[in-house]
Amino acid sequence: MFSGSIPALATPFRDGSLDESAFRKLVDWQIEQGSAALVPCGTTGEASTLSNAEHHRVIEICIEQAAGRVPVIAGCGSNDTRNAALHMNFAHKAGAAAGLCVAPYYNRPSQAGLIAHFSFLAENCELPIVLYNVPSRTVTDIEDETVVALVRKYPEQIVAIKDASGDLSRVADHRMGIGREFCQLSGNDELWLPHSAAGGRGAISVTANVAPALCAEFQAAIAANELKKARELNDRLFPLHYAMFSDASPAPVKYALSRVHDWIEPTVRLPIVEASDASREAVDAALEHAGLI
């Protein structure tokens, strides 16, 4: 259902509030630069510090501004199943193509609890679901057997997975258990190339916030089986992938965006603080290496 370079969009703030003008500019720039879809209200979008009203407004703006030019995969995850369903139903009415649903964090549900959580969403929401597995943040791992069981149970509803487990064997495990057509997206930018070689369709990317054209070109080279070009582009992007996590995310990517655009501030919300001096140095060096400044 999805493929390509898909940025997990940062949410611009100004004076502590959502900067709607900057966000609309960011959406337009991403589409102009070749991004294949957009993800508002993910981890990089600081969804955990948005009120429900802000969360829904960000989704609404993204869909309005994209105006059908690319699909919008709305971040709908929550550690409260009912609140995730609230986000899903709002995003569906607003016109999203799918909802990105992370494994419930903090609660640490069992695999049976994960199946119950995602089953509730599949049965009570019309919006297609993109599973999001990121054990480093949620503690809970959506194990391969659970992914396979969910997709087999709800093949029309659970349409893709963003995997940020760092385990590349998952791609083959999912292909063997579900089928080769199941949409798998990398959630680790530094593993984008080998994930694609194993059968992935692209990435939901942090780096694509600041380097959308390069990331789109990189994905196009992969899709065309132009391995030499893909490697060359990967080499340009690789330091940036790591620089984006040189401090607590999304502080580094917001700083990077402020270096590329004068209409975005590096402001983040507590408990995240702005990127440290060391992180800024790493970002600047990576931006220069990629030819972006």
GROMACS .gro file of C-alpha atoms in nm:
model
  293
    1MET     CA    1   0.000   0.000   0.000
    2PHE     CA    2   0.292   0.236   0.075
    3SER     CA    3   0.648   0.267  -0.048
    4GLY     CA    4   0.928   0.517  -0.084
    5SER     CA    5   1.081   0.785   0.133
    6ILE     CA    6   0.826   0.883   0.397
    7PRO     CA    7   0.927   1.148   0.652
    8ALA     CA    8   0.812   1.117   1.012
    9LEU     CA    9   0.739   1.487   1.028
   10ALA     CA   10   0.864   1.714   1.304
   11THR     CA   11   0.600   1.943   1.455
   12PRO     CA   12   0.722   2.305   1.447
   13PHE     CA   13   0.661   2.513   1.759
   14ARG     CA   14   0.686   2.887   1.813
   15ASP     CA   15   0.644   3.048   2.154
   16GLY     CA   16   0.537   2.713   2.294
   17SER     CA   17   0.250   2.660   2.049
   18LEU     CA   18   0.203   2.480   1.718
   19ASP     CA   19   0.346   2.691   1.435
   20GLU     CA   20   0.080   2.622   1.173
   21SER     CA   21   0.242   2.839   0.905
   22ALA     CA   22   0.578   2.661   0.935
   23PHE     CA   23   0.409   2.321   0.936
   24ARG     CA   24   0.221   2.399   0.616
   25LYS     CA   25   0.547   2.512   0.453
   26LEU     CA   26   0.714   2.191   0.569
   27VAL     CA   27   0.438   1.979   0.415
   28ASP     CA   28   0.463   2.163   0.082
   29TRP     CA   29   0.844   2.139   0.077
   30GLN     CA   30   0.836   1.767   0.151
   31ILE     CA   31   0.599   1.699  -0.136
   32GLU     CA   32   0.794   1.923  -0.376
   33GLN     CA   33   1.116   1.739  -0.282
   34GLY     CA   34   0.973   1.397  -0.367
   35SER     CA   35   0.851   1.244  -0.042
   36ALA     CA   36   0.612   0.958  -0.117
   37ALA     CA   37   0.384   1.001   0.186
   38LEU     CA   38   0.378   1.196   0.513
   39VAL     CA   39   0.356   1.089   0.878
   40PRO     CA   40   0.238   1.356   1.122
   41CYS     CA   41   0.218   1.292   1.498
   42GLY     CA   42   0.472   1.016   1.524
   43THR     CA   43   0.759   1.006   1.774
   44THR     CA   44   0.948   1.270   1.577
   45GLY     CA   45   0.634   1.483   1.581
   46GLU     CA   46   0.641   1.486   1.963
   47ALA     CA   47   0.296   1.329   1.978
   48SER     CA   48   0.349   1.234   2.342
   49THR     CA   49   0.351   1.603   2.440
   50LEU     CA   50   0.059   1.713   2.221
   51SER     CA   51  -0.287   1.751   2.368
   52ASN     CA   52  -0.556   1.557   2.184
   53ALA     CA   53  -0.679   1.883   2.033
   54GLU     CA   54  -0.328   1.967   1.908
   55HIS     CA   55  -0.274   1.610   1.788
   56HIS     CA   56  -0.590   1.624   1.578
   57ARG     CA   57  -0.511   1.973   1.449
   58VAL     CA   58  -0.168   1.860   1.326
   59ILE     CA   59  -0.326   1.565   1.142
   60GLU     CA   60  -0.593   1.793   0.998
   61ILE     CA   61  -0.341   2.053   0.874
   62CYS     CA   62  -0.122   1.786   0.715
   63ILE     CA   63  -0.414   1.637   0.524
   64GLU     CA   64  -0.546   1.980   0.421
   65GLN     CA   65  -0.205   2.097   0.299
   66ALA     CA   66  -0.118   1.772   0.122
   67ALA     CA   67  -0.450   1.805  -0.061
   68GLY     CA   68  -0.434   1.454  -0.201
   69ARG     CA   69  -0.089   1.495  -0.357
   70VAL     CA   70   0.054   1.220  -0.135
   71PRO     CA   71  -0.110   0.991   0.122
   72VAL     CA   72  -0.099   1.085   0.490
   73ILE     CA   73  -0.030   0.813   0.746
   74ALA     CA   74  -0.152   0.973   1.067
   75GLY     CA   75   0.022   0.891   1.392
   76CYS     CA   76  -0.255   0.740   1.607
   77GLY     CA   77  -0.064   0.546   1.871
   78SER     CA   78  -0.137   0.559   2.240
   79ASN     CA   79  -0.084   0.344   2.547
   80ASP     CA   80  -0.460   0.378   2.604
   81THR     CA   81  -0.646   0.164   2.352
   82ARG     CA   82  -0.955   0.383   2.365
   83ASN     CA   83  -0.751   0.696   2.297
   84ALA     CA   84  -0.578   0.526   2.003
   85ALA     CA   85  -0.924   0.445   1.864
   86LEU     CA   86  -1.024   0.811   1.913
   87HIS     CA   87  -0.722   0.920   1.707
   88MET     CA   88  -0.793   0.655   1.443
   89ASN     CA   89  -1.154   0.757   1.398
   90PHE     CA   90  -1.064   1.127   1.380
   91ALA     CA   91  -0.791   1.060   1.122
   92HIS     CA   92  -1.031   0.851   0.914
   93LYS     CA   93  -1.289   1.129   0.904
   94ALA     CA   94  -1.017   1.383   0.822
   95GLY     CA   95  -0.907   1.181   0.517
   96ALA     CA   96  -0.593   0.998   0.625
   97ALA     CA   97  -0.485   0.694   0.423
   98ALA     CA   98  -0.385   0.493   0.731
   99GLY     CA   99  -0.301   0.521   1.098
  100LEU     CA  100   0.046   0.451   1.237
  101CYS     CA  101  -0.011   0.264   1.564
  102VAL     CA  102   0.283   0.205   1.797
  103ALA     CA  103   0.288  -0.076   2.050
  104PRO     CA  104   0.144   0.060   2.376
  105TYR     CA  105   0.429   0.208   2.577
  106TYR     CA  106   0.480   0.209   2.956
  107ASN     CA  107   0.202  -0.049   3.017
  108ARG     CA  108   0.426  -0.333   2.891
  109PRO     CA  109   0.142  -0.556   2.764
  110SER     CA  110   0.199  -0.924   2.693
  111GLN     CA  111   0.177  -1.057   2.339
  112ALA     CA  112  -0.184  -1.149   2.417
  113GLY     CA  113  -0.239  -0.789   2.527
  114LEU     CA  114  -0.089  -0.660   2.200
  115ILE     CA  115  -0.319  -0.887   1.999
  116ALA     CA  116  -0.617  -0.762   2.201
  117HIS     CA  117  -0.511  -0.397   2.156
  118PHE     CA  118  -0.465  -0.413   1.780
  119SER     CA  119  -0.770  -0.638   1.737
  120PHE     CA  120  -0.982  -0.374   1.912
  121LEU     CA  121  -0.853  -0.108   1.674
  122ALA     CA  122  -0.907  -0.327   1.367
  123GLU     CA  123  -1.261  -0.411   1.473
  124ASN     CA  124  -1.368  -0.064   1.587
  125CYS     CA  125  -1.198   0.165   1.334
  126GLU     CA  126  -1.229   0.178   0.956
  127LEU     CA  127  -0.885   0.328   0.896
  128PRO     CA  128  -0.614   0.084   0.778
  129ILE     CA  129  -0.341   0.021   1.036
  130VAL     CA  130   0.036   0.045   0.999
  131LEU     CA  131   0.191  -0.138   1.294
  132TYR     CA  132   0.487   0.037   1.456
  133ASN     CA  133   0.739  -0.174   1.644
  134VAL     CA  134   1.005   0.024   1.834
  135PRO     CA  135   1.104  -0.178   2.143
  136SER     CA  136   1.380   0.068   2.240
  137ARG     CA  137   1.107   0.322   2.321
  138THR     CA  138   0.808   0.108   2.417
  139VAL     CA  139   0.997  -0.176   2.594
  140THR     CA  140   0.736  -0.412   2.444
  141ASP     CA  141   0.836  -0.598   2.126
  142ILE     CA  142   0.567  -0.693   1.874
  143GLU     CA  143   0.709  -1.038   1.812
  144ASP     CA  144   0.707  -1.195   1.466
  145GLU     CA  145   0.442  -1.450   1.558
  146THR     CA  146   0.217  -1.169   1.683
  147VAL     CA  147   0.258  -0.967   1.364
  148VAL     CA  148   0.180  -1.273   1.153
  149ALA     CA  149  -0.124  -1.363   1.363
  150LEU     CA  150  -0.263  -1.007   1.345
  151VAL     CA  151  -0.217  -0.969   0.970
  152ARG     CA  152  -0.367  -1.311   0.900
  153LYS     CA  153  -0.664  -1.222   1.121
  154TYR     CA  154  -0.715  -0.875   0.971
  155PRO     CA  155  -0.559  -0.879   0.622
  156GLU     CA  156  -0.770  -0.587   0.499
  157GLN     CA  157  -0.713  -0.372   0.806
  158ILE     CA  158  -0.348  -0.426   0.901
  159VAL     CA  159  -0.167  -0.327   0.585
  160ALA     CA  160   0.196  -0.255   0.678
  161ILE     CA  161   0.457  -0.240   0.950
  162LYS     CA  162   0.720   0.016   1.041
  163ASP     CA  163   0.990  -0.190   1.209
  164ALA     CA  164   1.249  -0.015   1.424
  165SER     CA  165   1.361  -0.323   1.613
  166GLY     CA  166   1.700  -0.320   1.441
  167ASP     CA  167   1.659  -0.691   1.360
  168LEU     CA  168   1.686  -0.734   0.984
  169SER     CA  169   1.584  -1.100   1.004
  170ARG     CA  170   1.231  -0.973   1.076
  171VAL     CA  171   1.183  -0.880   0.712
  172ALA     CA  172   1.227  -1.241   0.597
  173ASP     CA  173   1.027  -1.372   0.893
  174HIS     CA  174   0.732  -1.152   0.797
  175ARG     CA  175   0.765  -1.246   0.430
  176MET     CA  176   0.762  -1.615   0.515
  177GLY     CA  177   0.473  -1.586   0.758
  178ILE     CA  178   0.251  -1.337   0.576
  179GLY     CA  179   0.362  -1.318   0.213
  180ARG     CA  180   0.593  -1.119  -0.006
  181GLU     CA  181   0.337  -0.849  -0.078
  182PHE     CA  182   0.304  -0.739   0.285
  183CYS     CA  183   0.433  -0.383   0.309
  184GLN     CA  184   0.740  -0.352   0.531
  185LEU     CA  185   0.896  -0.013   0.602
  186SER     CA  186   1.222   0.047   0.784
  187GLY     CA  187   1.208   0.252   1.101
  188ASN     CA  188   1.588   0.275   1.127
  189ASP     CA  189   1.740   0.510   0.871
  190GLU     CA  190   2.087   0.358   0.903
  191LEU     CA  191   1.939   0.017   0.810
  192TRP     CA  192   1.729   0.145   0.519
  193LEU     CA  193   1.956  -0.005   0.252
  194PRO     CA  194   1.988  -0.360   0.394
  195HIS     CA  195   1.622  -0.358   0.499
  196SER     CA  196   1.529  -0.285   0.137
  197ALA     CA  197   1.762  -0.558   0.012
  198ALA     CA  198   1.578  -0.803   0.238
  199GLY     CA  199   1.240  -0.704   0.093
  200GLY     CA  200   1.144  -0.369   0.244
  201ARG     CA  201   0.950  -0.107   0.045
  202GLY     CA  202   1.108   0.208   0.188
  203ALA     CA  203   1.135   0.389   0.520
  204ILE     CA  204   0.945   0.610   0.758
  205SER     CA  205   1.242   0.832   0.811
  206VAL     CA  206   1.371   1.098   1.051
  207THR     CA  207   1.649   1.204   0.813
  208ALA     CA  208   1.396   1.268   0.535
  209ASN     CA  209   1.274   1.570   0.733
  210VAL     CA  210   1.588   1.759   0.644
  211ALA     CA  211   1.708   1.573   0.331
  212PRO     CA  212   1.388   1.478   0.149
  213ALA     CA  213   1.525   1.505  -0.204
  214LEU     CA  214   1.833   1.296  -0.126
  215CYS     CA  215   1.623   1.034   0.054
  216ALA     CA  216   1.375   1.019  -0.234
  217GLU     CA  217   1.662   0.982  -0.482
  218PHE     CA  218   1.816   0.711  -0.264
  219GLN     CA  219   1.489   0.517  -0.254
  220ALA     CA  220   1.444   0.558  -0.630
  221ALA     CA  221   1.790   0.409  -0.687
  222ILE     CA  222   1.698   0.112  -0.467
  223ALA     CA  223   1.371   0.061  -0.654
  224ALA     CA  224   1.556   0.072  -0.986
  225ASN     CA  225   1.812  -0.181  -0.856
  226GLU     CA  226   2.089   0.074  -0.908
  227LEU     CA  227   2.302  -0.053  -0.621
  228LYS     CA  228   2.611   0.156  -0.696
  229LYS     CA  229   2.411   0.479  -0.693
  230ALA     CA  230   2.220   0.371  -0.383
  231ARG     CA  231   2.548   0.305  -0.201
  232GLU     CA  232   2.688   0.643  -0.300
  233LEU     CA  233   2.378   0.821  -0.174
  234ASN     CA  234   2.378   0.609   0.141
  235ASP     CA  235   2.735   0.721   0.206
  236ARG     CA  236   2.626   1.085   0.179
  237LEU     CA  237   2.334   1.033   0.413
  238PHE     CA  238   2.488   0.797   0.665
  239PRO     CA  239   2.647   1.052   0.904
  240LEU     CA  240   2.316   1.239   0.907
  241HIS     CA  241   2.128   0.924   1.012
  242TYR     CA  242   2.342   0.904   1.326
  243ALA     CA  243   2.350   1.279   1.387
  244MET     CA  244   1.970   1.279   1.410
  245PHE     CA  245   2.010   1.077   1.730
  246SER     CA  246   2.317   1.252   1.872
  247ASP     CA  247   2.085   1.388   2.141
  248ALA     CA  248   1.731   1.308   2.252
  249SER     CA  249   1.510   1.307   1.941
  250PRO     CA  250   1.367   1.521   1.790
  251ALA     CA  251   1.602   1.793   1.918
  252PRO     CA  252   1.875   1.722   1.658
  253VAL     CA  253   1.637   1.708   1.361
  254LYS     CA  254   1.466   2.030   1.469
  255TYR     CA  255   1.805   2.197   1.491
  256ALA     CA  256   1.891   2.057   1.146
  257LEU     CA  257   1.567   2.197   1.003
  258SER     CA  258   1.645   2.537   1.153
  259ARG     CA  259   1.982   2.529   0.973
  260VAL     CA  260   1.818   2.451   0.639
  261HIS     CA  261   1.513   2.682   0.675
  262ASP     CA  262   1.489   3.019   0.845
  263TRP     CA  263   1.117   2.965   0.909
  264ILE     CA  264   1.156   2.673   1.150
  265GLU     CA  265   1.275   2.715   1.508
  266PRO     CA  266   1.466   2.441   1.694
  267THR     CA  267   1.211   2.455   1.977
  268VAL     CA  268   1.108   2.130   2.145
  269ARG     CA  269   0.876   2.056   2.437
  270LEU     CA  270   0.980   1.937   2.780
  271PRO     CA  271   1.099   1.690   2.885
  272ILE     CA  272   1.305   1.715   2.561
  273VAL     CA  273   1.546   2.009   2.556
  274GLU     CA  274   1.720   2.169   2.259
  275ALA     CA  275   2.018   1.992   2.109
  276SER     CA  276   2.347   2.018   2.299
  277ASP     CA  277   2.652   2.193   2.154
  278ALA     CA  278   2.808   1.854   2.076
  279SER     CA  279   2.493   1.741   1.897
  280ARG     CA  280   2.478   2.064   1.697
  281GLU     CA  281   2.838   2.014   1.588
  282ALA     CA  282   2.756   1.660   1.476
  283VAL     CA  283   2.449   1.780   1.284
  284ASP     CA  284   2.640   2.063   1.117
  285ALA     CA  285   2.918   1.827   1.008
  286ALA     CA  286   2.666   1.575   0.873
  287LEU     CA  287   2.470   1.843   0.687
  288GLU     CA  288   2.793   1.964   0.528
  289HIS     CA  289   2.895   1.608   0.438
  290ALA     CA  290   2.557   1.558   0.268
  291GLY     CA  291   2.593   1.886   0.079
  292LEU     CA  292   2.290   2.043   0.245
  293ILE     CA  293   2.469   2.349   0.386
   0.00000   0.00000   0.00000
